[in-house]
XYZ file of C-alpha atoms in Angstrom:
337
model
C 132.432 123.036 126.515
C 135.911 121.062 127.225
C 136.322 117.143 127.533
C 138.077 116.659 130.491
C 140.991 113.958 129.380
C 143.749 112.465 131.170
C 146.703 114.576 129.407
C 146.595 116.232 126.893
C 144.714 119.243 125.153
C 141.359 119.332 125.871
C 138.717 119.096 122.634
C 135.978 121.255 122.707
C 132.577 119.460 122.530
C 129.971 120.806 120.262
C 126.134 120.093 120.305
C 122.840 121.671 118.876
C 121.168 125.099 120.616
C 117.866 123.406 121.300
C 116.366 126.732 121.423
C 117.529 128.612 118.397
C 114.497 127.072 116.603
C 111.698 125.172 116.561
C 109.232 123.402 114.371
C 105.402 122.395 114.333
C 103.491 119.563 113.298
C 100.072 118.464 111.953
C 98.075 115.729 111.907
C 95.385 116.342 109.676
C 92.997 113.128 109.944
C 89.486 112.899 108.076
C 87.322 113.856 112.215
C 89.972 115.471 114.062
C 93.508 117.656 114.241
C 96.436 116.889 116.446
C 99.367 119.034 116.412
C 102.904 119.299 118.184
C 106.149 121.178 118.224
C 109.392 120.729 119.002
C 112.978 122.270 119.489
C 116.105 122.026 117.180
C 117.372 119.341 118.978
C 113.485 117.312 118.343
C 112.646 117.710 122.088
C 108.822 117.488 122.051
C 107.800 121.065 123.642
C 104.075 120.327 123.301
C 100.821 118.795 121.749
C 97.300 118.943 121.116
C 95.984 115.763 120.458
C 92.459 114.778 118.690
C 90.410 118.374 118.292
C 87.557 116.997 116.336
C 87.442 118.534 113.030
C 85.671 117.846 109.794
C 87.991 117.374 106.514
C 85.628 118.998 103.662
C 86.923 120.130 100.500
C 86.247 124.468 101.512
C 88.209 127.110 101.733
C 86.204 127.369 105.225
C 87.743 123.941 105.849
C 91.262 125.782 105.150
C 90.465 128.741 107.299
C 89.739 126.526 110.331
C 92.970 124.379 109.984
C 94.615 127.782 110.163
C 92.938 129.208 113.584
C 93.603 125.929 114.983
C 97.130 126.421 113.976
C 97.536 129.507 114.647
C 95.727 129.774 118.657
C 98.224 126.234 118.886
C 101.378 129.049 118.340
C 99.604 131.516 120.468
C 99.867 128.863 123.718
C 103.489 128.084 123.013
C 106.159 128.801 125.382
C 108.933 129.684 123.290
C 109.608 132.808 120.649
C 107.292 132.882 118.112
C 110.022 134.017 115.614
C 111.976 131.314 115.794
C 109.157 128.916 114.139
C 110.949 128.385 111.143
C 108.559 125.510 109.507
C 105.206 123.573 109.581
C 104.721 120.226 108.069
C 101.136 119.091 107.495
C 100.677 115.091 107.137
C 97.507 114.409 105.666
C 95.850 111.579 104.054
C 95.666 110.882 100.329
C 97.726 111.501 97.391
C 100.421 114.105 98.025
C 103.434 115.174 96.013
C 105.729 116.731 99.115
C 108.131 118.087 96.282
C 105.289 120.526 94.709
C 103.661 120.584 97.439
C 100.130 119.381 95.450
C 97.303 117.632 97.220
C 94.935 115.789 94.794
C 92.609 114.234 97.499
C 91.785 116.701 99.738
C 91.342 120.573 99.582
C 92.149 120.576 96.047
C 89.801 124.038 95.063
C 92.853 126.239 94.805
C 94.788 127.424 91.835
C 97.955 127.073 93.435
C 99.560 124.620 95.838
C 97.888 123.401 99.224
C 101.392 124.048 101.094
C 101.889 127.438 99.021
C 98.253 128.454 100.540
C 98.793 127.776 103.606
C 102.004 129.310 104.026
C 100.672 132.815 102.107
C 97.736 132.484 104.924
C 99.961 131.955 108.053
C 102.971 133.611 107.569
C 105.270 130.746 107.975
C 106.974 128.333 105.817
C 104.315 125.487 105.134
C 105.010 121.495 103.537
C 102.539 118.981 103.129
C 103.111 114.930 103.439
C 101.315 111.439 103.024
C 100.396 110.745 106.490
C 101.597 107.530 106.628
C 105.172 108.631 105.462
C 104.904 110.879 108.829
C 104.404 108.152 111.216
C 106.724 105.766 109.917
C 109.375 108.809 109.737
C 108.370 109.581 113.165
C 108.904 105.776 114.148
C 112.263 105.841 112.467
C 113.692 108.741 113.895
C 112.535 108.062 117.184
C 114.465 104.726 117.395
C 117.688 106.344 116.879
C 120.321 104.566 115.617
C 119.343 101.532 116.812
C 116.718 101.672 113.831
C 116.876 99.378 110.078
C 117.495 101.388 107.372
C 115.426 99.198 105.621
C 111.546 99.433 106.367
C 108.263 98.958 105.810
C 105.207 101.211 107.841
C 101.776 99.551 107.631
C 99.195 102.418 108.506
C 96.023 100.211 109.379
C 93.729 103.342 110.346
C 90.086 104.225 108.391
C 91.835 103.270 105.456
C 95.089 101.377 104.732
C 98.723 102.979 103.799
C 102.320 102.148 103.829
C 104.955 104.127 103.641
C 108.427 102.494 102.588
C 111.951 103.865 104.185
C 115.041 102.505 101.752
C 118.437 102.811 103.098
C 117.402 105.408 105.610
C 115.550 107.762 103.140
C 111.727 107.830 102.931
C 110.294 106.668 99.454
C 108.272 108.940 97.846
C 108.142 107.427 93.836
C 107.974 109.343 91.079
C 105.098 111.759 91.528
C 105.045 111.561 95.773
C 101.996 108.600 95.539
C 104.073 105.331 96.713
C 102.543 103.338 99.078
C 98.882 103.286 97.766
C 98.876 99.899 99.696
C 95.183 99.814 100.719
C 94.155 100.577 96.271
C 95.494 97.367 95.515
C 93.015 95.112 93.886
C 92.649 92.133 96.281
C 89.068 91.295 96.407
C 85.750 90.294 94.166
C 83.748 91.206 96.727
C 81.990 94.298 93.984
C 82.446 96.982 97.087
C 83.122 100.200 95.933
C 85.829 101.737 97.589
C 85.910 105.495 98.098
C 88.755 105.834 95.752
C 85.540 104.491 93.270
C 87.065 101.229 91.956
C 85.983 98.026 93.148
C 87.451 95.121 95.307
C 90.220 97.410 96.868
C 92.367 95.658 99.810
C 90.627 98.422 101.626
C 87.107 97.551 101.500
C 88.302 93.944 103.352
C 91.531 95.413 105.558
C 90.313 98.743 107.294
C 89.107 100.599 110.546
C 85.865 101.266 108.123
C 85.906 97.270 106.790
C 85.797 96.491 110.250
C 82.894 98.500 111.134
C 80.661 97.547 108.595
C 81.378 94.497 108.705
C 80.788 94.458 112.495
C 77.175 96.125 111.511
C 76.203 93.685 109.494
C 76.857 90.727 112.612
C 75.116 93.670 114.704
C 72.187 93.784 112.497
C 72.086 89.722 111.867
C 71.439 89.273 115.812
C 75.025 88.597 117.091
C 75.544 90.057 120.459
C 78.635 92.696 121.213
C 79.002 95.187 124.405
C 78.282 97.798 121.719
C 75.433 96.480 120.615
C 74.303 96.661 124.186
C 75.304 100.023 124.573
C 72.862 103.190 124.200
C 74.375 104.131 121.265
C 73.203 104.623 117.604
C 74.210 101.677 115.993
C 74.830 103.329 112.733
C 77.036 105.905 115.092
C 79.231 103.275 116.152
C 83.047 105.001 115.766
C 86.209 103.109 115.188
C 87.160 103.757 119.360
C 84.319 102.318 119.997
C 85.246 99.039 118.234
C 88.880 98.925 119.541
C 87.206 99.851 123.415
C 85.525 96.888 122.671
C 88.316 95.304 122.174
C 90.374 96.134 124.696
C 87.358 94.736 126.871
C 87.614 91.643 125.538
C 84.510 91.734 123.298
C 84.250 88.035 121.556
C 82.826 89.320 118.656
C 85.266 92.535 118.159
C 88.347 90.395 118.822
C 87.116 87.663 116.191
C 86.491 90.011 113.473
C 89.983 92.303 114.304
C 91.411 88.752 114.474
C 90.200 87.970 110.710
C 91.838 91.227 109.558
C 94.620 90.562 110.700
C 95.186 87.489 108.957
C 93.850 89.479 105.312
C 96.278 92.053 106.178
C 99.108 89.193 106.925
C 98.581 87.965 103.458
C 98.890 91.165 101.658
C 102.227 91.955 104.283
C 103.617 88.822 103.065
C 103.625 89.940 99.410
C 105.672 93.016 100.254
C 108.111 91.171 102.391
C 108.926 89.393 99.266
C 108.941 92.893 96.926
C 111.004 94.478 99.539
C 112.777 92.231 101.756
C 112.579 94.483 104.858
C 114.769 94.451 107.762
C 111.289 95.547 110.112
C 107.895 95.648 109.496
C 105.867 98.441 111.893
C 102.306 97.844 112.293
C 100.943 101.471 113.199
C 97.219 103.332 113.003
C 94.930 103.159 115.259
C 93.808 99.399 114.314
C 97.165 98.461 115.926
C 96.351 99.756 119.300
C 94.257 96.148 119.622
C 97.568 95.131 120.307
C 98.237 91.007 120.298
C 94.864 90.767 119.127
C 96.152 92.560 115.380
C 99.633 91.646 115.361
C 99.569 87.802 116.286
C 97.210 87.079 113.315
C 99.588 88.932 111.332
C 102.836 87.456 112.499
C 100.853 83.910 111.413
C 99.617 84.822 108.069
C 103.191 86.253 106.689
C 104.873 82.851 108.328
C 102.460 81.038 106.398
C 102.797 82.716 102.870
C 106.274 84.423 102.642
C 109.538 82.635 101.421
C 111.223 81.308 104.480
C 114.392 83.393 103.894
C 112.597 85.930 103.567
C 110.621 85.772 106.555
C 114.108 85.663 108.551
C 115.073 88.691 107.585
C 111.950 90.705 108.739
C 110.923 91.696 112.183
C 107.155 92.487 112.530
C 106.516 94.962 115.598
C 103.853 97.420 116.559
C 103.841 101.213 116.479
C 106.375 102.384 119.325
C 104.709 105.759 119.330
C 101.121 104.374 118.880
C 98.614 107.254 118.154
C 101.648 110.105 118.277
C 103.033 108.613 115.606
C 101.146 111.343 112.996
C 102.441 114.277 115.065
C 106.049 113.232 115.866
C 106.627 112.321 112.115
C 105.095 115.642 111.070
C 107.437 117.556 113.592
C 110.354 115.791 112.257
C 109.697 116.147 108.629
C 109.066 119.600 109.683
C 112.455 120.285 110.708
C 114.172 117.654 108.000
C 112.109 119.113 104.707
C 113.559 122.832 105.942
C 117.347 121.815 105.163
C 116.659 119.762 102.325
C 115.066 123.233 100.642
């Protein structure tokens, strides 16, 4: 159109045909799928949030991410055509250059994304989950964003994923932000990357449920131990419901990772000097009860200039994070090919 100015010629104004394409994201988790799409412009069209799913290493495993895919496409109400990309953000190590996954569905010869996009007819790349949600986060804040941050994924396991001078960091070989394989403990709990005393095995969604068995099974009281439920089938939403109802026990043991995970945040502040630090996963959906304990810990052991410089917040997008970040890499990762 024309800018309407007060003399004169009028400049023509330009913007992007939201409908000329459009792009779809996964979130491939370990129990369930979510996916989304969106236009050019990164107007969310749609999502499908939490279809429980198992992650197994199959080529059945493969085939059902595909239908799930594929019947998501199907219920879309745009032109199929114009689908020009699909980003899958799973967890593990990824290399988003090749394409490679060496954690999960690893039985093929050739590339996970080069599979996928030979089995569904559309251009296919793969990310490290937590490098979707924080570029999710980042994109979604606009320009008001840092260029400078730090994404703490406190889920089943623990990742990070580290945005430098508003480009995601990927490292040599796609693995940065191992966060949660860091040796912090001598506690001799295997972690299921098989070494011992990983930060994970103390600062986790599946720390904090065995640890909150073994209070369980020691004769502590909890609402979920007072619940009908399995106690060995005890989920990680069960723990943060628990939470959220102002369980003594939940909230003192979330409260206690929080203040591990402070501790470790405090030692990146210093690597990195952020200008933000996002707590995300579902862990941070306990709110105040997560992110105070945090806040406290990296007062107490960061340098004080440091600790200046670096805002701590939670997850704006909470558990859409996953699924906005893959829709924007989606659409990002096509013009960087």
């Amino acid at each position: 159109g024309k800018l309407e100015t007060s003399g004169g010629r009028h400049p023509s104004l330009y913007g992007l045909n939201a409908d000329s394409a459009y792009f779809i994201g996964v979130a491939m988790a370990v129990q369930s799928l979510s996916l989304g799409a969106i236009n050019f412009k990164g107007d969310v069209l749609q999502t499908k949030m939490e279809i429980p799913f198992k992650l197994e290493n199959t080529p059945e495993c493969l085939e059902h991410i595909c239908q799930e895919i594929e019947t998501f496409i199907d219920e879309l109400p745009c032109d199929k055509s114009k689908i020009l990309n699909i980003c899958i953000g799973m967890t593990g190590r990824v290399n988003p250059e090749t394409g490679c996954s060496y954690t999960h569905l690893t039985f093929g010869e050739k590339p996970l994304a080069e599979m996928f996009s030979e089995r569904l007819g559309i251009n296919v790349c793969i990310d490290n989950d937590s490098r979707a949600m924080a570029y999710g986060e980042y994109i979604m804040r606009s320009e008001k964003c840092p260029k400078n941050l730090i994404y703490v994924n406190v889920n089943w396991g623990l990742g990070l994923a580290i945005i430098i001078d508003g480009k995601l960091y990927s490292g040599m070989s796609g693995f940065a932000g191992e966060f949660g394989h860091n040796y912090g403990y001598e506690n001799e709990i295997i972690c299921h990357c098989g070494k011992k005393g990983c930060i994970e095995t103390e600062v986790s969604g599946s720390a904090l449920q065995r640890i909150l068995l073994e209070h369980i099974k020691n004769g502590e009281t909890s609402i979920i131990s007072n619940s009908r439920k399995n106690i060995e089938e005890i989920t990680l939403d069960d723990i943060i419901a628990a939470v959220n109802k102002e369980d003594l026990l939940c909230i003192e043991l979330v409260e206690e990772i929080g203040v591990k995970l402070g501790r470790h945040v405090a030692g990146l502040i210093n690597i990195f000097n952020p200008e933000l630090v996002i707590i995300g996963g579902d862990l941070s959906r306990t709110g105040d009860y997560l992110i105070q304990p945090i806040t406290t810990a990296i007062r107490k052991y960061t340098l004080n200039l440091m600790n200046r410089d670096s805002v701590i917040v939670e997850s704006k997008l909470k558990e859409r994070a996953g699924i906005i970040g893959a829709c924007m890499l989606s659409r990002s990762k096509l013009f960087e090919s």
